[in-house]
């Protein structure tokens, strides 16, 4: 029985390709002929639904098609059948725009250099002051956003920004190695985050881990709920604006040890060493989604 809750439905269709592949593998037990017929059946169904989807698109105006393309599931089907209204570079740029506020909170930015033969080349610039985990969280957010909007790409290459006019390509085999070498992160939908109003701070338990979220203006920021200075929870913390600083300045103060952290700039500590652990946040179909790292094994 399929769970009919929205989040469960989304997770169900995202893994549909894996289930189809498993069924095709199972059909191989009947021999190569059975496998071939199963693949032919899948192909016929894909063509049938593709033809129907094409007919639907032809009957709609451009505004309606654009609304369809704004839904992640429908967009993926439009891409499969070559019906998406936006070309590949446009979709990649939109994906980068969706994570640019998050990158800005880390003092970074990203630019599309080009797309050719299934390879997306990006230029990452800037870095988070005092935040060694910044590069990992930035890469994770960028990779997820780009692959969600452009699933047909083969790989992503990063061009490191240089002071001069030349750029240095980071080899593809080293791309995101720090992300994938560490504990895997799972993107988890947290609908409650959408209810946070500007200036509010709240705690959540997501995938068994305590998180702290706050909204500064339109930006949603999420951190692991642990003060690096004292190791205690930040439950009860509030956002403060420092005297003389512009609108948008936001500081979190630990209720236990009174350590101060810059909520806008990746949780950098303002009165000592250390920083909060920021977690990437993306919005999918209007629902906030957080990359929650796997728990480190104990023992």
XYZ file of C-alpha atoms in Angstrom:
299
model
C 0.000 0.000 0.000
C 1.373 3.399 -1.021
C 1.523 6.162 1.597
C -0.708 8.955 0.237
C 0.897 11.828 2.142
C 2.423 14.465 -0.211
C 6.000 13.954 0.995
C 5.648 10.178 0.713
C 4.184 10.465 -2.796
C 7.103 12.632 -3.898
C 9.619 10.166 -2.478
C 7.748 7.314 -4.196
C 7.975 8.761 -7.711
C 11.580 9.895 -7.257
C 12.544 6.217 -6.883
C 10.314 4.968 -9.711
C 13.286 4.566 -12.056
C 15.052 2.312 -9.567
C 11.963 0.139 -9.182
C 11.569 -0.199 -12.957
C 15.211 -1.229 -13.287
C 14.763 -3.805 -10.514
C 11.753 -5.271 -12.322
C 13.704 -5.465 -15.570
C 16.545 -7.224 -13.776
C 14.066 -9.675 -12.282
C 12.682 -10.410 -15.743
C 16.161 -11.563 -16.776
C 15.526 -14.736 -14.793
C 13.271 -15.788 -17.657
C 16.137 -15.521 -20.116
C 17.251 -12.916 -22.674
C 13.982 -13.090 -24.603
C 11.946 -12.252 -21.501
C 14.288 -9.360 -20.718
C 14.024 -8.025 -24.265
C 10.229 -8.177 -24.207
C 10.092 -6.429 -20.834
C 12.303 -3.618 -22.144
C 10.137 -3.361 -25.241
C 7.031 -3.091 -23.063
C 8.587 -0.278 -21.030
C 9.599 1.498 -24.233
C 6.086 1.257 -25.669
C 4.573 2.649 -22.468
C 7.056 5.535 -22.399
C 6.252 6.404 -26.015
C 2.506 6.197 -25.356
C 2.592 8.487 -22.345
C 5.036 10.776 -24.134
C 2.638 11.146 -27.055
C -0.186 11.931 -24.653
C 1.927 14.482 -22.798
C 2.915 16.125 -26.086
C -0.769 16.437 -27.005
C -1.496 18.070 -23.633
C 1.329 20.580 -24.103
C 0.091 21.451 -27.598
C -3.381 22.218 -26.219
C -2.100 24.594 -23.538
C -0.878 28.164 -23.808
C 2.671 29.163 -22.879
C 1.699 30.363 -19.402
C 0.058 27.039 -18.544
C 3.053 25.071 -19.835
C 5.349 27.243 -17.715
C 3.258 26.410 -14.640
C 3.524 22.712 -15.446
C 7.287 23.052 -15.785
C 7.381 24.558 -12.306
C 6.324 21.222 -10.810
C 9.313 18.945 -10.217
C 7.574 15.710 -11.235
C 5.957 17.137 -14.369
C 9.182 18.934 -15.284
C 11.094 15.648 -15.162
C 8.601 14.065 -17.576
C 8.765 17.065 -19.897
C 12.552 16.730 -19.968
C 12.403 12.997 -20.748
C 10.176 13.648 -23.751
C 11.940 16.793 -24.953
C 8.961 19.010 -24.135
C 10.345 21.284 -21.428
C 9.888 24.949 -22.423
C 13.364 25.904 -21.154
C 16.582 24.704 -22.727
C 19.344 23.098 -20.666
C 21.418 26.257 -19.984
C 18.301 28.149 -18.880
C 17.357 25.396 -16.440
C 20.875 25.289 -15.015
C 20.875 29.077 -14.540
C 17.521 28.873 -12.745
C 18.910 26.156 -10.480
C 21.912 28.322 -9.630
C 19.631 31.284 -8.921
C 17.709 29.132 -6.439
C 20.838 28.484 -4.354
C 22.503 31.876 -4.821
C 21.045 33.357 -1.588
C 22.405 30.358 0.311
C 25.808 30.732 -1.342
C 25.781 34.423 -0.487
C 25.319 33.598 3.186
C 28.674 31.799 2.951
C 30.370 34.665 1.138
C 30.368 32.686 -2.102
C 28.815 32.800 -5.545
C 28.499 30.608 -8.624
C 28.433 31.342 -12.346
C 27.566 29.144 -15.304
C 30.564 29.025 -17.638
C 28.889 26.842 -20.232
C 27.129 23.600 -21.124
C 28.526 21.343 -23.817
C 28.099 17.645 -24.622
C 26.309 16.946 -21.348
C 28.987 18.643 -19.239
C 28.054 21.619 -17.049
C 30.970 23.903 -16.215
C 30.587 26.172 -13.201
C 32.759 28.824 -11.610
C 32.663 28.950 -7.808
C 33.995 32.098 -6.206
C 34.383 33.466 -2.709
C 34.623 31.574 0.539
C 33.162 31.672 3.999
C 35.369 33.410 6.486
C 36.312 31.108 9.338
C 34.126 28.263 8.096
C 36.063 25.223 6.852
C 32.843 23.295 6.233
C 31.627 25.974 3.830
C 33.013 24.405 0.657
C 31.332 21.093 1.451
C 27.903 22.588 2.089
C 28.151 24.851 -0.958
C 29.095 22.006 -3.286
C 26.326 19.809 -1.921
C 23.691 22.499 -2.460
C 24.911 23.342 -5.965
C 25.129 19.721 -7.080
C 21.647 18.867 -5.820
C 20.040 21.936 -7.400
C 21.685 21.440 -10.795
C 20.984 17.715 -11.032
C 17.348 18.216 -9.985
C 16.798 20.775 -12.760
C 18.946 19.054 -15.380
C 18.892 15.283 -14.764
C 20.111 14.567 -18.281
C 23.606 15.995 -17.727
C 26.560 13.616 -17.561
C 28.782 15.465 -15.124
C 29.670 18.783 -13.516
C 33.065 20.451 -13.768
C 34.129 23.306 -11.527
C 36.300 26.164 -12.726
C 38.046 27.851 -9.819
C 37.780 31.640 -9.973
C 41.144 33.339 -10.459
C 42.309 36.902 -9.862
C 43.515 37.165 -13.448
C 41.780 36.344 -16.693
C 42.636 32.659 -16.659
C 40.705 29.903 -14.927
C 41.784 26.553 -13.607
C 39.576 23.520 -14.172
C 39.240 21.196 -11.212
C 39.421 17.611 -12.567
C 36.055 15.895 -12.708
C 37.275 12.971 -10.610
C 37.955 15.317 -7.692
C 34.654 17.169 -7.968
C 32.672 17.011 -4.749
C 35.080 14.434 -3.286
C 34.829 16.010 0.146
C 31.059 15.766 -0.041
C 30.983 12.119 -1.030
C 33.938 11.015 1.074
C 32.222 11.981 4.304
C 28.992 10.620 5.749
C 26.242 10.720 3.136
C 23.586 13.400 3.434
C 19.895 12.807 2.835
C 17.634 15.537 1.519
C 14.637 15.583 3.849
C 11.487 17.637 3.360
C 10.653 19.760 6.413
C 7.341 21.516 5.608
C 7.260 23.166 9.038
C 10.172 25.398 8.021
C 7.896 27.230 5.593
C 5.895 28.501 8.572
C 8.856 30.394 10.053
C 8.353 34.139 9.858
C 11.160 36.708 9.473
C 13.050 37.058 12.738
C 11.825 33.763 14.192
C 14.036 30.947 15.506
C 12.818 27.402 16.131
C 14.174 23.943 16.824
C 13.285 20.764 14.955
C 14.168 17.094 15.071
C 14.799 15.858 11.524
C 15.964 12.326 10.721
C 16.782 11.865 14.396
C 18.950 14.991 14.599
C 18.300 18.261 16.404
C 18.375 21.273 14.083
C 17.965 24.998 14.633
C 16.345 27.124 11.933
C 15.848 30.854 11.579
C 14.535 33.185 8.915
C 16.370 36.409 8.155
C 14.320 38.414 5.693
C 13.364 35.946 2.972
C 16.345 33.680 3.623
C 15.859 30.429 5.516
C 18.957 29.262 7.421
C 19.413 25.908 9.154
C 22.156 24.784 11.542
C 22.850 21.741 13.649
C 21.549 22.520 17.136
C 24.805 22.556 19.067
C 26.860 25.455 20.370
C 30.543 24.861 19.476
C 31.643 26.881 22.508
C 29.836 24.915 25.223
C 28.380 21.915 23.411
C 24.858 22.672 24.640
C 21.647 23.109 22.676
C 20.790 26.540 21.285
C 17.126 26.080 22.226
C 15.736 29.419 23.316
C 18.175 31.470 21.214
C 16.847 34.604 19.563
C 17.994 36.768 16.683
C 19.542 40.126 17.559
C 20.689 43.022 15.422
C 23.993 44.580 16.432
C 23.904 48.330 17.143
C 25.014 50.349 14.150
C 24.727 47.441 11.714
C 22.417 47.546 8.669
C 19.052 45.875 8.348
C 19.587 42.184 7.687
C 22.251 41.780 10.348
C 21.320 38.842 12.568
C 23.168 37.365 15.530
C 22.317 34.196 17.445
C 23.341 34.144 21.113
C 23.755 30.866 22.959
C 21.419 30.910 25.986
C 23.946 28.909 28.027
C 27.405 30.410 27.434
C 26.368 33.660 25.694
C 28.599 33.008 22.662
C 27.542 35.060 19.621
C 27.211 33.690 16.080
C 26.600 35.459 12.781
C 23.417 33.764 11.570
C 23.689 35.283 8.086
C 27.303 34.348 7.363
C 27.354 30.590 7.919
C 27.238 30.764 11.719
C 30.683 32.321 12.140
C 31.419 33.039 15.811
C 31.805 36.756 16.492
C 33.493 36.636 19.909
C 35.891 33.729 19.549
C 36.883 30.781 17.421
C 34.505 28.267 15.883
C 31.280 28.342 13.939
C 27.903 26.664 13.799
C 27.465 23.765 11.368
C 25.298 25.041 8.484
C 23.099 22.672 6.487
C 22.067 23.293 2.860
C 18.436 24.257 2.288
C 16.584 24.069 -1.024
C 12.914 24.640 -1.828
C 11.266 21.941 -3.954
C 7.726 22.531 -5.148
C 7.296 25.053 -2.360
C 8.552 22.697 0.365
C 11.823 23.415 2.231
C 14.260 20.511 1.947
C 17.313 20.159 4.185
C 20.451 18.094 3.556
C 20.809 16.178 6.812
C 24.191 14.424 7.142
C 24.253 10.807 8.240
C 25.156 10.251 11.863
C 28.771 9.353 12.464
C 29.161 5.692 13.487
C 29.930 5.186 17.157
C 32.028 2.572 18.852
